[in-house]
Amino acid sequence: MPANLPPEYFEAERRFREAGSPAEKVAALKELIATVPKHKGTDKLRADLRRKLSRLKEEARKRKKTARTDLYTVEREGAAQLALVGFPNSGKSSLLGSLTKARPVIADYPISTVMPLSGMMPFEDIQFQLVDLPPIGNESTDGWVSGILRNADGLLIVLDLTEDPEVQAELILEQLSRWRMPLRGLEGGDRGKKGVVLAANKIDRPGSEEALERLREGFGDRFPLAAVSALRGDGLPELREMIFRVSEIIRVYTKEPGKEPDLDQPFILPSGSTVLRLAEMIHKDFTKKMKYTCLWGSSKFPGQRVQKDYILRDRDIVEFHL
């Protein structure tokens, strides 16, 4: 990193990392470039940022053009994207409304959801994107619904405890298998598969406890299962935790030498990521200029020096020395 960067640069860099859409990133990157002082030591940095700005402008242009013609594309946001899967009246839309600030159409008649609708679910210091979709098994929508499911990071299967939830789960899993979607349950470990969480909804209804027990007997040893009530809010904290765990991501924070860590905006990395991967995410020059790294969190002692291949853990704090 070039010397003599002002505090405004690091603040602008944080806003750039937080930006969501390509258009927002373009605006944030322009602000970031404006904070870089013009001298020989920053020539390479300014050139890198200008190249990045050019790529983002092109991406924003393409996204804008695509948005006019493709109504069934959900732009990815947040730490991970999970799509809601279920049959009519399972409570998918109600659950989306309870977990996020989205306002879906909620009705007693089937297929009230006709277009994809996303909302951001807060979890501690990050957010997950949840996407509500029409119920599966509808020939008019299954084509594009399966496409969104295939592109999502994970699936939240919503089951109605008042309507034989174990049968619903079996039918949904059979359909996902026909679509050749590899799923990851409690065994974990394979990032090539999609993480799955089962949300057993309507736990507030009469007879739901017996139905929940049947569901647990059939699927409790295969997938994380949360008993919830979208109406009353029962079980939602546990469901949020399961969504975080099944996404298999970690939050890593950074700090400058002699300063407090920046705990407002973590870097999001896949589980198993190394110090080197974090450095590459921050700036490609870090990998060349990095002298050593200190770690707080999973290290044996605070501020321990670690190697580039050190595997990071959730909530680690990393201090780079250049």
PDB file of C-alpha atoms in Angstrom:
ATOM      1  CA  MET A   1       0.000   0.000   0.000  1.00  0.00           C
ATOM      2  CA  PRO A   2       1.452   3.411  -0.957  1.00  0.00           C
ATOM      3  CA  ALA A   3       2.465   5.636   1.951  1.00  0.00           C
ATOM      4  CA  ASN A   4       0.732   8.788   3.202  1.00  0.00           C
ATOM      5  CA  LEU A   5      -2.839   7.798   2.448  1.00  0.00           C
ATOM      6  CA  PRO A   6      -5.210  10.107   4.357  1.00  0.00           C
ATOM      7  CA  PRO A   7      -7.873   8.850   6.787  1.00  0.00           C
ATOM      8  CA  GLU A   8     -10.506   9.816   4.214  1.00  0.00           C
ATOM      9  CA  TYR A   9      -9.143   7.104   1.921  1.00  0.00           C
ATOM     10  CA  PHE A  10      -9.822   4.311   4.395  1.00  0.00           C
ATOM     11  CA  GLU A  11     -13.298   5.647   5.134  1.00  0.00           C
ATOM     12  CA  ALA A  12     -14.070   5.819   1.409  1.00  0.00           C
ATOM     13  CA  GLU A  13     -12.645   2.320   0.968  1.00  0.00           C
ATOM     14  CA  ARG A  14     -15.032   1.053   3.655  1.00  0.00           C
ATOM     15  CA  ARG A  15     -18.004   2.641   1.858  1.00  0.00           C
ATOM     16  CA  PHE A  16     -16.847   1.025  -1.378  1.00  0.00           C
ATOM     17  CA  ARG A  17     -16.750  -2.411   0.282  1.00  0.00           C
ATOM     18  CA  GLU A  18     -20.255  -1.873   1.640  1.00  0.00           C
ATOM     19  CA  ALA A  19     -21.701  -0.826  -1.742  1.00  0.00           C
ATOM     20  CA  GLY A  20     -24.121  -3.370  -3.165  1.00  0.00           C
ATOM     21  CA  SER A  21     -25.009  -2.933  -6.840  1.00  0.00           C
ATOM     22  CA  PRO A  22     -22.479  -2.094  -9.580  1.00  0.00           C
ATOM     23  CA  ALA A  23     -23.965   1.403  -9.870  1.00  0.00           C
ATOM     24  CA  GLU A  24     -23.444   2.009  -6.144  1.00  0.00           C
ATOM     25  CA  LYS A  25     -19.908   0.678  -6.385  1.00  0.00           C
ATOM     26  CA  VAL A  26     -19.137   3.044  -9.287  1.00  0.00           C
ATOM     27  CA  ALA A  27     -20.228   6.044  -7.216  1.00  0.00           C
ATOM     28  CA  ALA A  28     -18.290   4.854  -4.163  1.00  0.00           C
ATOM     29  CA  LEU A  29     -15.159   4.155  -6.196  1.00  0.00           C
ATOM     30  CA  LYS A  30     -15.234   7.657  -7.674  1.00  0.00           C
ATOM     31  CA  GLU A  31     -15.236   9.040  -4.149  1.00  0.00           C
ATOM     32  CA  LEU A  32     -12.390   6.695  -3.222  1.00  0.00           C
ATOM     33  CA  ILE A  33     -10.241   7.815  -6.165  1.00  0.00           C
ATOM     34  CA  ALA A  34     -10.797  11.459  -5.213  1.00  0.00           C
ATOM     35  CA  THR A  35      -9.201  10.841  -1.796  1.00  0.00           C
ATOM     36  CA  VAL A  36      -5.912   9.463  -3.187  1.00  0.00           C
ATOM     37  CA  PRO A  37      -3.176  12.138  -3.150  1.00  0.00           C
ATOM     38  CA  LYS A  38      -1.351  12.621  -6.435  1.00  0.00           C
ATOM     39  CA  HIS A  39       2.322  11.802  -6.076  1.00  0.00           C
ATOM     40  CA  LYS A  40       4.712   9.201  -7.394  1.00  0.00           C
ATOM     41  CA  GLY A  41       4.027   6.774  -4.569  1.00  0.00           C
ATOM     42  CA  THR A  42       0.346   6.521  -5.490  1.00  0.00           C
ATOM     43  CA  ASP A  43       0.665   6.259  -9.280  1.00  0.00           C
ATOM     44  CA  LYS A  44       0.130   2.506  -9.348  1.00  0.00           C
ATOM     45  CA  LEU A  45      -2.760   2.616  -6.881  1.00  0.00           C
ATOM     46  CA  ARG A  46      -4.555   5.330  -8.851  1.00  0.00           C
ATOM     47  CA  ALA A  47      -4.036   3.368 -12.088  1.00  0.00           C
ATOM     48  CA  ASP A  48      -5.451   0.191 -10.482  1.00  0.00           C
ATOM     49  CA  LEU A  49      -8.470   2.075  -9.175  1.00  0.00           C
ATOM     50  CA  ARG A  50      -9.141   3.664 -12.563  1.00  0.00           C
ATOM     51  CA  ARG A  51      -9.023   0.249 -14.251  1.00  0.00           C
ATOM     52  CA  LYS A  52     -11.417  -1.109 -11.643  1.00  0.00           C
ATOM     53  CA  LEU A  53     -13.722   1.875 -12.219  1.00  0.00           C
ATOM     54  CA  SER A  54     -13.762   1.173 -15.950  1.00  0.00           C
ATOM     55  CA  ARG A  55     -14.709  -2.478 -15.364  1.00  0.00           C
ATOM     56  CA  LEU A  56     -17.451  -1.530 -12.909  1.00  0.00           C
ATOM     57  CA  LYS A  57     -18.929   1.017 -15.309  1.00  0.00           C
ATOM     58  CA  GLU A  58     -19.138  -1.655 -17.989  1.00  0.00           C
ATOM     59  CA  GLU A  59     -20.721  -4.103 -15.540  1.00  0.00           C
ATOM     60  CA  ALA A  60     -23.252  -1.489 -14.426  1.00  0.00           C
ATOM     61  CA  ARG A  61     -24.136  -0.805 -18.067  1.00  0.00           C
ATOM     62  CA  LYS A  62     -24.680  -4.505 -18.767  1.00  0.00           C
ATOM     63  CA  ARG A  63     -26.748  -4.971 -15.604  1.00  0.00           C
ATOM     64  CA  LYS A  64     -28.964  -2.043 -16.522  1.00  0.00           C
ATOM     65  CA  LYS A  65     -29.510  -3.454 -19.991  1.00  0.00           C
ATOM     66  CA  THR A  66     -30.245  -6.945 -18.662  1.00  0.00           C
ATOM     67  CA  ALA A  67     -32.681  -5.632 -16.054  1.00  0.00           C
ATOM     68  CA  ARG A  68     -34.954  -4.324 -18.811  1.00  0.00           C
ATOM     69  CA  THR A  69     -35.392  -7.764 -20.389  1.00  0.00           C
ATOM     70  CA  ASP A  70     -34.876 -10.333 -17.643  1.00  0.00           C
ATOM     71  CA  LEU A  71     -37.507 -10.106 -14.906  1.00  0.00           C
ATOM     72  CA  TYR A  72     -36.414 -13.348 -13.301  1.00  0.00           C
ATOM     73  CA  THR A  73     -32.858 -12.444 -12.326  1.00  0.00           C
ATOM     74  CA  VAL A  74     -32.182 -11.688  -8.668  1.00  0.00           C
ATOM     75  CA  GLU A  75     -29.047  -9.631  -8.175  1.00  0.00           C
ATOM     76  CA  ARG A  76     -26.956 -11.146  -5.418  1.00  0.00           C
ATOM     77  CA  GLU A  77     -26.525  -9.085  -2.244  1.00  0.00           C
ATOM     78  CA  GLY A  78     -25.294  -9.610   1.297  1.00  0.00           C
ATOM     79  CA  ALA A  79     -23.135 -12.357   2.754  1.00  0.00           C
ATOM     80  CA  ALA A  80     -25.023 -15.135   0.928  1.00  0.00           C
ATOM     81  CA  GLN A  81     -28.214 -15.670  -1.037  1.00  0.00           C
ATOM     82  CA  LEU A  82     -30.773 -18.293   0.027  1.00  0.00           C
ATOM     83  CA  ALA A  83     -33.891 -19.120  -1.972  1.00  0.00           C
ATOM     84  CA  LEU A  84     -37.137 -20.141  -0.276  1.00  0.00           C
ATOM     85  CA  VAL A  85     -38.651 -23.407  -1.520  1.00  0.00           C
ATOM     86  CA  GLY A  86     -42.067 -24.800  -0.681  1.00  0.00           C
ATOM     87  CA  PHE A  87     -45.592 -25.736  -1.716  1.00  0.00           C
ATOM     88  CA  PRO A  88     -48.576 -23.341  -1.849  1.00  0.00           C
ATOM     89  CA  ASN A  89     -49.633 -21.880   1.525  1.00  0.00           C
ATOM     90  CA  SER A  90     -46.591 -23.253   3.339  1.00  0.00           C
ATOM     91  CA  GLY A  91     -45.913 -19.759   4.662  1.00  0.00           C
ATOM     92  CA  LYS A  92     -42.864 -18.816   2.565  1.00  0.00           C
ATOM     93  CA  SER A  93     -44.001 -15.236   2.072  1.00  0.00           C
ATOM     94  CA  SER A  94     -44.960 -14.830   5.726  1.00  0.00           C
ATOM     95  CA  LEU A  95     -41.560 -16.133   6.768  1.00  0.00           C
ATOM     96  CA  LEU A  96     -39.809 -13.721   4.417  1.00  0.00           C
ATOM     97  CA  GLY A  97     -41.800 -10.859   5.934  1.00  0.00           C
ATOM     98  CA  SER A  98     -40.913 -11.964   9.470  1.00  0.00           C
ATOM     99  CA  LEU A  99     -37.193 -12.328   8.807  1.00  0.00           C
ATOM    100  CA  THR A 100     -36.687  -9.257   6.620  1.00  0.00           C
ATOM    101  CA  LYS A 101     -38.214  -5.855   5.906  1.00  0.00           C
ATOM    102  CA  ALA A 102     -39.684  -7.119   2.633  1.00  0.00           C
ATOM    103  CA  ARG A 103     -43.444  -6.778   2.189  1.00  0.00           C
ATOM    104  CA  PRO A 104     -44.630  -9.753   0.138  1.00  0.00           C
ATOM    105  CA  VAL A 105     -48.236 -10.441  -0.821  1.00  0.00           C
ATOM    106  CA  ILE A 106     -49.567 -12.748   1.903  1.00  0.00           C
ATOM    107  CA  ALA A 107     -52.874 -14.476   1.173  1.00  0.00           C
ATOM    108  CA  ASP A 108     -54.816 -17.664   1.962  1.00  0.00           C
ATOM    109  CA  TYR A 109     -55.176 -18.557  -1.705  1.00  0.00           C
ATOM    110  CA  PRO A 110     -52.402 -20.566  -3.404  1.00  0.00           C
ATOM    111  CA  ILE A 111     -49.618 -19.013  -5.487  1.00  0.00           C
ATOM    112  CA  SER A 112     -49.868 -15.458  -4.190  1.00  0.00           C
ATOM    113  CA  THR A 113     -46.173 -15.106  -5.091  1.00  0.00           C
ATOM    114  CA  VAL A 114     -45.817 -14.781  -8.862  1.00  0.00           C
ATOM    115  CA  MET A 115     -42.439 -13.016  -9.150  1.00  0.00           C
ATOM    116  CA  PRO A 116     -39.192 -13.331  -7.197  1.00  0.00           C
ATOM    117  CA  LEU A 117     -39.066 -11.042  -4.176  1.00  0.00           C
ATOM    118  CA  SER A 118     -35.961 -10.596  -2.048  1.00  0.00           C
ATOM    119  CA  GLY A 119     -35.324  -9.138   1.391  1.00  0.00           C
ATOM    120  CA  MET A 120     -32.275  -8.723   3.615  1.00  0.00           C
ATOM    121  CA  MET A 121     -32.181 -10.738   6.842  1.00  0.00           C
ATOM    122  CA  PRO A 122     -29.905  -9.255   9.518  1.00  0.00           C
ATOM    123  CA  PHE A 123     -27.732 -11.629  11.516  1.00  0.00           C
ATOM    124  CA  GLU A 124     -25.452  -9.978  14.060  1.00  0.00           C
ATOM    125  CA  ASP A 125     -23.169  -7.726  11.975  1.00  0.00           C
ATOM    126  CA  ILE A 126     -23.974  -9.099   8.488  1.00  0.00           C
ATOM    127  CA  GLN A 127     -27.036  -9.647   6.298  1.00  0.00           C
ATOM    128  CA  PHE A 128     -28.301 -12.548   4.218  1.00  0.00           C
ATOM    129  CA  GLN A 129     -30.434 -12.185   1.122  1.00  0.00           C
ATOM    130  CA  LEU A 130     -33.608 -14.307   1.170  1.00  0.00           C
ATOM    131  CA  VAL A 131     -35.534 -14.764  -2.078  1.00  0.00           C
ATOM    132  CA  ASP A 132     -39.190 -15.770  -2.083  1.00  0.00           C
ATOM    133  CA  LEU A 133     -40.372 -17.657  -5.184  1.00  0.00           C
ATOM    134  CA  PRO A 134     -43.573 -19.193  -6.534  1.00  0.00           C
ATOM    135  CA  PRO A 135     -44.199 -22.706  -5.181  1.00  0.00           C
ATOM    136  CA  ILE A 136     -42.547 -25.538  -7.044  1.00  0.00           C
ATOM    137  CA  GLY A 137     -44.645 -27.913  -9.141  1.00  0.00           C
ATOM    138  CA  ASN A 138     -46.100 -25.184 -11.372  1.00  0.00           C
ATOM    139  CA  GLU A 139     -45.173 -25.769 -15.012  1.00  0.00           C
ATOM    140  CA  SER A 140     -45.551 -22.081 -15.899  1.00  0.00           C
ATOM    141  CA  THR A 141     -42.878 -20.982 -13.398  1.00  0.00           C
ATOM    142  CA  ASP A 142     -40.709 -24.042 -12.674  1.00  0.00           C
ATOM    143  CA  GLY A 143     -38.303 -23.193 -15.514  1.00  0.00           C
ATOM    144  CA  TRP A 144     -37.113 -19.874 -14.116  1.00  0.00           C
ATOM    145  CA  VAL A 145     -37.649 -20.896 -10.471  1.00  0.00           C
ATOM    146  CA  SER A 146     -35.206 -23.783 -10.909  1.00  0.00           C
ATOM    147  CA  GLY A 147     -32.720 -21.356 -12.466  1.00  0.00           C
ATOM    148  CA  ILE A 148     -32.811 -19.080  -9.426  1.00  0.00           C
ATOM    149  CA  LEU A 149     -32.495 -22.073  -7.090  1.00  0.00           C
ATOM    150  CA  ARG A 150     -29.470 -23.292  -9.031  1.00  0.00           C
ATOM    151  CA  ASN A 151     -27.743 -19.917  -8.727  1.00  0.00           C
ATOM    152  CA  ALA A 152     -28.501 -19.415  -5.019  1.00  0.00           C
ATOM    153  CA  ASP A 153     -25.891 -20.187  -2.365  1.00  0.00           C
ATOM    154  CA  GLY A 154     -28.363 -22.228  -0.333  1.00  0.00           C
ATOM    155  CA  LEU A 155     -31.988 -23.278   0.042  1.00  0.00           C
ATOM    156  CA  LEU A 156     -34.505 -22.636   2.815  1.00  0.00           C
ATOM    157  CA  ILE A 157     -37.174 -25.331   2.463  1.00  0.00           C
ATOM    158  CA  VAL A 158     -40.399 -24.168   4.132  1.00  0.00           C
ATOM    159  CA  LEU A 159     -42.749 -26.955   5.288  1.00  0.00           C
ATOM    160  CA  ASP A 160     -46.319 -26.647   6.564  1.00  0.00           C
ATOM    161  CA  LEU A 161     -46.672 -28.586   9.828  1.00  0.00           C
ATOM    162  CA  THR A 162     -50.444 -28.816   9.323  1.00  0.00           C
ATOM    163  CA  GLU A 163     -50.151 -30.728   6.031  1.00  0.00           C
ATOM    164  CA  ASP A 164     -47.976 -33.857   6.407  1.00  0.00           C
ATOM    165  CA  PRO A 165     -44.608 -32.052   6.412  1.00  0.00           C
ATOM    166  CA  GLU A 166     -42.612 -35.276   5.983  1.00  0.00           C
ATOM    167  CA  VAL A 167     -44.452 -35.930   2.690  1.00  0.00           C
ATOM    168  CA  GLN A 168     -43.829 -32.340   1.565  1.00  0.00           C
ATOM    169  CA  ALA A 169     -40.113 -32.700   2.329  1.00  0.00           C
ATOM    170  CA  GLU A 170     -39.868 -35.946   0.375  1.00  0.00           C
ATOM    171  CA  LEU A 171     -41.631 -34.495  -2.667  1.00  0.00           C
ATOM    172  CA  ILE A 172     -39.543 -31.316  -2.653  1.00  0.00           C
ATOM    173  CA  LEU A 173     -36.287 -33.247  -2.360  1.00  0.00           C
ATOM    174  CA  GLU A 174     -37.365 -35.535  -5.204  1.00  0.00           C
ATOM    175  CA  GLN A 175     -38.033 -32.494  -7.418  1.00  0.00           C
ATOM    176  CA  LEU A 176     -34.664 -30.960  -6.538  1.00  0.00           C
ATOM    177  CA  SER A 177     -33.027 -34.280  -7.393  1.00  0.00           C
ATOM    178  CA  ARG A 178     -34.756 -34.288 -10.801  1.00  0.00           C
ATOM    179  CA  TRP A 179     -33.294 -30.822 -11.328  1.00  0.00           C
ATOM    180  CA  ARG A 180     -29.899 -32.348 -10.430  1.00  0.00           C
ATOM    181  CA  MET A 181     -29.200 -30.009  -7.553  1.00  0.00           C
ATOM    182  CA  PRO A 182     -26.573 -31.435  -5.192  1.00  0.00           C
ATOM    183  CA  LEU A 183     -27.540 -30.647  -1.596  1.00  0.00           C
ATOM    184  CA  ARG A 184     -25.445 -30.372   1.551  1.00  0.00           C
ATOM    185  CA  GLY A 185     -26.999 -31.176   4.892  1.00  0.00           C
ATOM    186  CA  LEU A 186     -25.600 -31.861   8.318  1.00  0.00           C
ATOM    187  CA  GLU A 187     -22.563 -33.647   6.919  1.00  0.00           C
ATOM    188  CA  GLY A 188     -21.199 -30.334   5.569  1.00  0.00           C
ATOM    189  CA  GLY A 189     -17.766 -30.105   4.024  1.00  0.00           C
ATOM    190  CA  ASP A 190     -18.560 -30.025   0.288  1.00  0.00           C
ATOM    191  CA  ARG A 191     -18.830 -26.461  -0.982  1.00  0.00           C
ATOM    192  CA  GLY A 192     -19.864 -27.777  -4.396  1.00  0.00           C
ATOM    193  CA  LYS A 193     -23.232 -28.639  -2.879  1.00  0.00           C
ATOM    194  CA  LYS A 194     -25.987 -26.277  -1.741  1.00  0.00           C
ATOM    195  CA  GLY A 195     -26.576 -25.860   1.959  1.00  0.00           C
ATOM    196  CA  VAL A 196     -30.130 -26.650   3.049  1.00  0.00           C
ATOM    197  CA  VAL A 197     -32.166 -25.639   6.100  1.00  0.00           C
ATOM    198  CA  LEU A 198     -35.642 -27.023   6.811  1.00  0.00           C
ATOM    199  CA  ALA A 199     -38.072 -24.498   8.316  1.00  0.00           C
ATOM    200  CA  ALA A 200     -41.029 -26.334   9.851  1.00  0.00           C
ATOM    201  CA  ASN A 201     -43.611 -23.554   9.871  1.00  0.00           C
ATOM    202  CA  LYS A 202     -46.868 -23.102  11.847  1.00  0.00           C
ATOM    203  CA  ILE A 203     -45.599 -24.585  15.105  1.00  0.00           C
ATOM    204  CA  ASP A 204     -48.338 -22.490  16.757  1.00  0.00           C
ATOM    205  CA  ARG A 205     -51.099 -24.608  15.181  1.00  0.00           C
ATOM    206  CA  PRO A 206     -52.891 -27.529  16.919  1.00  0.00           C
ATOM    207  CA  GLY A 207     -51.299 -30.910  16.171  1.00  0.00           C
ATOM    208  CA  SER A 208     -48.043 -29.358  14.976  1.00  0.00           C
ATOM    209  CA  GLU A 209     -45.896 -31.011  17.672  1.00  0.00           C
ATOM    210  CA  GLU A 210     -46.812 -34.522  16.482  1.00  0.00           C
ATOM    211  CA  ALA A 211     -46.134 -33.537  12.867  1.00  0.00           C
ATOM    212  CA  LEU A 212     -42.805 -32.019  13.905  1.00  0.00           C
ATOM    213  CA  GLU A 213     -41.782 -35.277  15.592  1.00  0.00           C
ATOM    214  CA  ARG A 214     -42.518 -37.234  12.399  1.00  0.00           C
ATOM    215  CA  LEU A 215     -40.512 -34.741  10.393  1.00  0.00           C
ATOM    216  CA  ARG A 216     -37.575 -35.023  12.785  1.00  0.00           C
ATOM    217  CA  GLU A 217     -37.664 -38.812  12.600  1.00  0.00           C
ATOM    218  CA  GLY A 218     -37.514 -38.709   8.824  1.00  0.00           C
ATOM    219  CA  PHE A 219     -35.159 -35.812   8.149  1.00  0.00           C
ATOM    220  CA  GLY A 220     -33.680 -34.536  11.427  1.00  0.00           C
ATOM    221  CA  ASP A 221     -30.469 -36.492  10.906  1.00  0.00           C
ATOM    222  CA  ARG A 222     -30.048 -35.212   7.332  1.00  0.00           C
ATOM    223  CA  PHE A 223     -30.654 -31.463   7.456  1.00  0.00           C
ATOM    224  CA  PRO A 224     -30.724 -28.659  10.057  1.00  0.00           C
ATOM    225  CA  LEU A 225     -34.350 -28.285  11.125  1.00  0.00           C
ATOM    226  CA  ALA A 226     -35.953 -25.313  12.868  1.00  0.00           C
ATOM    227  CA  ALA A 227     -39.507 -25.297  14.208  1.00  0.00           C
ATOM    228  CA  VAL A 228     -40.902 -21.797  13.606  1.00  0.00           C
ATOM    229  CA  SER A 229     -44.012 -19.707  13.511  1.00  0.00           C
ATOM    230  CA  ALA A 230     -43.857 -16.946  10.926  1.00  0.00           C
ATOM    231  CA  LEU A 231     -46.965 -15.495  12.551  1.00  0.00           C
ATOM    232  CA  ARG A 232     -45.769 -15.342  16.180  1.00  0.00           C
ATOM    233  CA  GLY A 233     -42.006 -15.295  15.611  1.00  0.00           C
ATOM    234  CA  ASP A 234     -41.290 -18.580  17.401  1.00  0.00           C
ATOM    235  CA  GLY A 235     -37.924 -20.117  16.541  1.00  0.00           C
ATOM    236  CA  LEU A 236     -36.722 -17.294  14.289  1.00  0.00           C
ATOM    237  CA  PRO A 237     -33.455 -16.640  16.217  1.00  0.00           C
ATOM    238  CA  GLU A 238     -32.563 -20.334  15.910  1.00  0.00           C
ATOM    239  CA  LEU A 239     -33.409 -20.260  12.208  1.00  0.00           C
ATOM    240  CA  ARG A 240     -31.148 -17.255  11.633  1.00  0.00           C
ATOM    241  CA  GLU A 241     -28.295 -19.094  13.351  1.00  0.00           C
ATOM    242  CA  MET A 242     -28.853 -22.190  11.188  1.00  0.00           C
ATOM    243  CA  ILE A 243     -28.814 -20.090   8.013  1.00  0.00           C
ATOM    244  CA  PHE A 244     -25.475 -18.624   9.047  1.00  0.00           C
ATOM    245  CA  ARG A 245     -24.003 -22.049   9.860  1.00  0.00           C
ATOM    246  CA  VAL A 246     -25.185 -23.753   6.694  1.00  0.00           C
ATOM    247  CA  SER A 247     -23.772 -20.941   4.534  1.00  0.00           C
ATOM    248  CA  GLU A 248     -20.264 -21.971   5.665  1.00  0.00           C
ATOM    249  CA  ILE A 249     -18.815 -18.472   5.675  1.00  0.00           C
ATOM    250  CA  ILE A 250     -16.639 -16.642   8.171  1.00  0.00           C
ATOM    251  CA  ARG A 251     -16.367 -12.990   9.205  1.00  0.00           C
ATOM    252  CA  VAL A 252     -12.859 -11.559   9.426  1.00  0.00           C
ATOM    253  CA  TYR A 253     -11.953  -8.066  10.627  1.00  0.00           C
ATOM    254  CA  THR A 254      -8.824  -6.019   9.951  1.00  0.00           C
ATOM    255  CA  LYS A 255      -6.857  -3.454  11.911  1.00  0.00           C
ATOM    256  CA  GLU A 256      -4.020  -1.085  11.216  1.00  0.00           C
ATOM    257  CA  PRO A 257      -0.913  -1.341  13.432  1.00  0.00           C
ATOM    258  CA  GLY A 258      -1.382   0.655  16.622  1.00  0.00           C
ATOM    259  CA  LYS A 259      -5.108   1.210  16.030  1.00  0.00           C
ATOM    260  CA  GLU A 260      -8.340  -0.430  17.080  1.00  0.00           C
ATOM    261  CA  PRO A 261      -9.849  -3.009  14.692  1.00  0.00           C
ATOM    262  CA  ASP A 262     -12.628  -2.053  12.289  1.00  0.00           C
ATOM    263  CA  LEU A 263     -15.537  -4.117  13.640  1.00  0.00           C
ATOM    264  CA  ASP A 264     -18.254  -2.360  11.642  1.00  0.00           C
ATOM    265  CA  GLN A 265     -17.775  -4.101   8.314  1.00  0.00           C
ATOM    266  CA  PRO A 266     -16.255  -7.602   8.264  1.00  0.00           C
ATOM    267  CA  PHE A 267     -14.783  -9.256   5.229  1.00  0.00           C
ATOM    268  CA  ILE A 268     -16.849 -12.304   4.239  1.00  0.00           C
ATOM    269  CA  LEU A 269     -14.879 -15.369   3.181  1.00  0.00           C
ATOM    270  CA  PRO A 270     -15.659 -19.072   2.652  1.00  0.00           C
ATOM    271  CA  SER A 271     -14.833 -21.314   5.589  1.00  0.00           C
ATOM    272  CA  GLY A 272     -11.291 -22.624   5.284  1.00  0.00           C
ATOM    273  CA  SER A 273      -9.913 -19.394   3.792  1.00  0.00           C
ATOM    274  CA  THR A 274      -6.332 -18.412   4.571  1.00  0.00           C
ATOM    275  CA  VAL A 275      -4.575 -15.175   5.459  1.00  0.00           C
ATOM    276  CA  LEU A 276      -3.342 -15.043   1.863  1.00  0.00           C
ATOM    277  CA  ARG A 277      -6.883 -15.144   0.485  1.00  0.00           C
ATOM    278  CA  LEU A 278      -7.904 -12.270   2.742  1.00  0.00           C
ATOM    279  CA  ALA A 279      -4.891 -10.261   1.561  1.00  0.00           C
ATOM    280  CA  GLU A 280      -5.831 -10.879  -2.079  1.00  0.00           C
ATOM    281  CA  MET A 281      -9.395  -9.746  -1.377  1.00  0.00           C
ATOM    282  CA  ILE A 282      -8.222  -6.448   0.139  1.00  0.00           C
ATOM    283  CA  HIS A 283      -5.689  -5.557  -2.548  1.00  0.00           C
ATOM    284  CA  LYS A 284      -3.576  -7.650  -4.895  1.00  0.00           C
ATOM    285  CA  ASP A 285      -0.416  -5.746  -3.893  1.00  0.00           C
ATOM    286  CA  PHE A 286      -0.777  -6.993  -0.324  1.00  0.00           C
ATOM    287  CA  THR A 287       0.459 -10.423  -1.339  1.00  0.00           C
ATOM    288  CA  LYS A 288       3.731  -8.916  -2.597  1.00  0.00           C
ATOM    289  CA  LYS A 289       4.338  -6.280   0.065  1.00  0.00           C
ATOM    290  CA  MET A 290       3.174  -8.206   3.129  1.00  0.00           C
ATOM    291  CA  LYS A 291       6.064  -8.668   5.593  1.00  0.00           C
ATOM    292  CA  TYR A 292       4.171 -10.443   8.340  1.00  0.00           C
ATOM    293  CA  THR A 293       0.707 -10.771   9.837  1.00  0.00           C
ATOM    294  CA  CYS A 294      -0.572 -10.663  13.421  1.00  0.00           C
ATOM    295  CA  LEU A 295      -3.770 -12.334  14.550  1.00  0.00           C
ATOM    296  CA  TRP A 296      -6.314 -11.970  17.352  1.00  0.00           C
ATOM    297  CA  GLY A 297      -9.028 -14.565  17.889  1.00  0.00           C
ATOM    298  CA  SER A 298      -8.174 -18.132  16.950  1.00  0.00           C
ATOM    299  CA  SER A 299      -4.440 -17.644  17.579  1.00  0.00           C
ATOM    300  CA  LYS A 300      -2.690 -19.189  20.572  1.00  0.00           C
ATOM    301  CA  PHE A 301      -2.189 -15.731  22.062  1.00  0.00           C
ATOM    302  CA  PRO A 302      -3.328 -12.186  21.108  1.00  0.00           C
ATOM    303  CA  GLY A 303      -1.262 -10.636  18.334  1.00  0.00           C
ATOM    304  CA  GLN A 304       0.465 -13.882  17.360  1.00  0.00           C
ATOM    305  CA  ARG A 305       2.401 -13.800  14.082  1.00  0.00           C
ATOM    306  CA  VAL A 306       0.914 -16.259  11.598  1.00  0.00           C
ATOM    307  CA  GLN A 307       1.930 -17.538   8.170  1.00  0.00           C
ATOM    308  CA  LYS A 308       0.171 -16.785   4.887  1.00  0.00           C
ATOM    309  CA  ASP A 309      -1.353 -20.268   4.833  1.00  0.00           C
ATOM    310  CA  TYR A 310      -2.906 -19.897   8.303  1.00  0.00           C
ATOM    311  CA  ILE A 311      -6.586 -20.922   8.148  1.00  0.00           C
ATOM    312  CA  LEU A 312      -8.796 -18.167   9.506  1.00  0.00           C
ATOM    313  CA  ARG A 313     -11.772 -18.672  11.803  1.00  0.00           C
ATOM    314  CA  ASP A 314     -14.983 -16.723  12.270  1.00  0.00           C
ATOM    315  CA  ARG A 315     -14.412 -13.341  14.014  1.00  0.00           C
ATOM    316  CA  ASP A 316     -10.637 -13.399  13.664  1.00  0.00           C
ATOM    317  CA  ILE A 317      -8.920  -9.980  13.593  1.00  0.00           C
ATOM    318  CA  VAL A 318      -5.985  -9.612  11.203  1.00  0.00           C
ATOM    319  CA  GLU A 319      -3.278  -6.945  11.239  1.00  0.00           C
ATOM    320  CA  PHE A 320      -1.108  -6.695   8.133  1.00  0.00           C
ATOM    321  CA  HIS A 321       2.406  -5.302   8.300  1.00  0.00           C
ATOM    322  CA  LEU A 322       3.739  -4.085   4.941  1.00  0.00           C
TER     323      LEU A 322
END
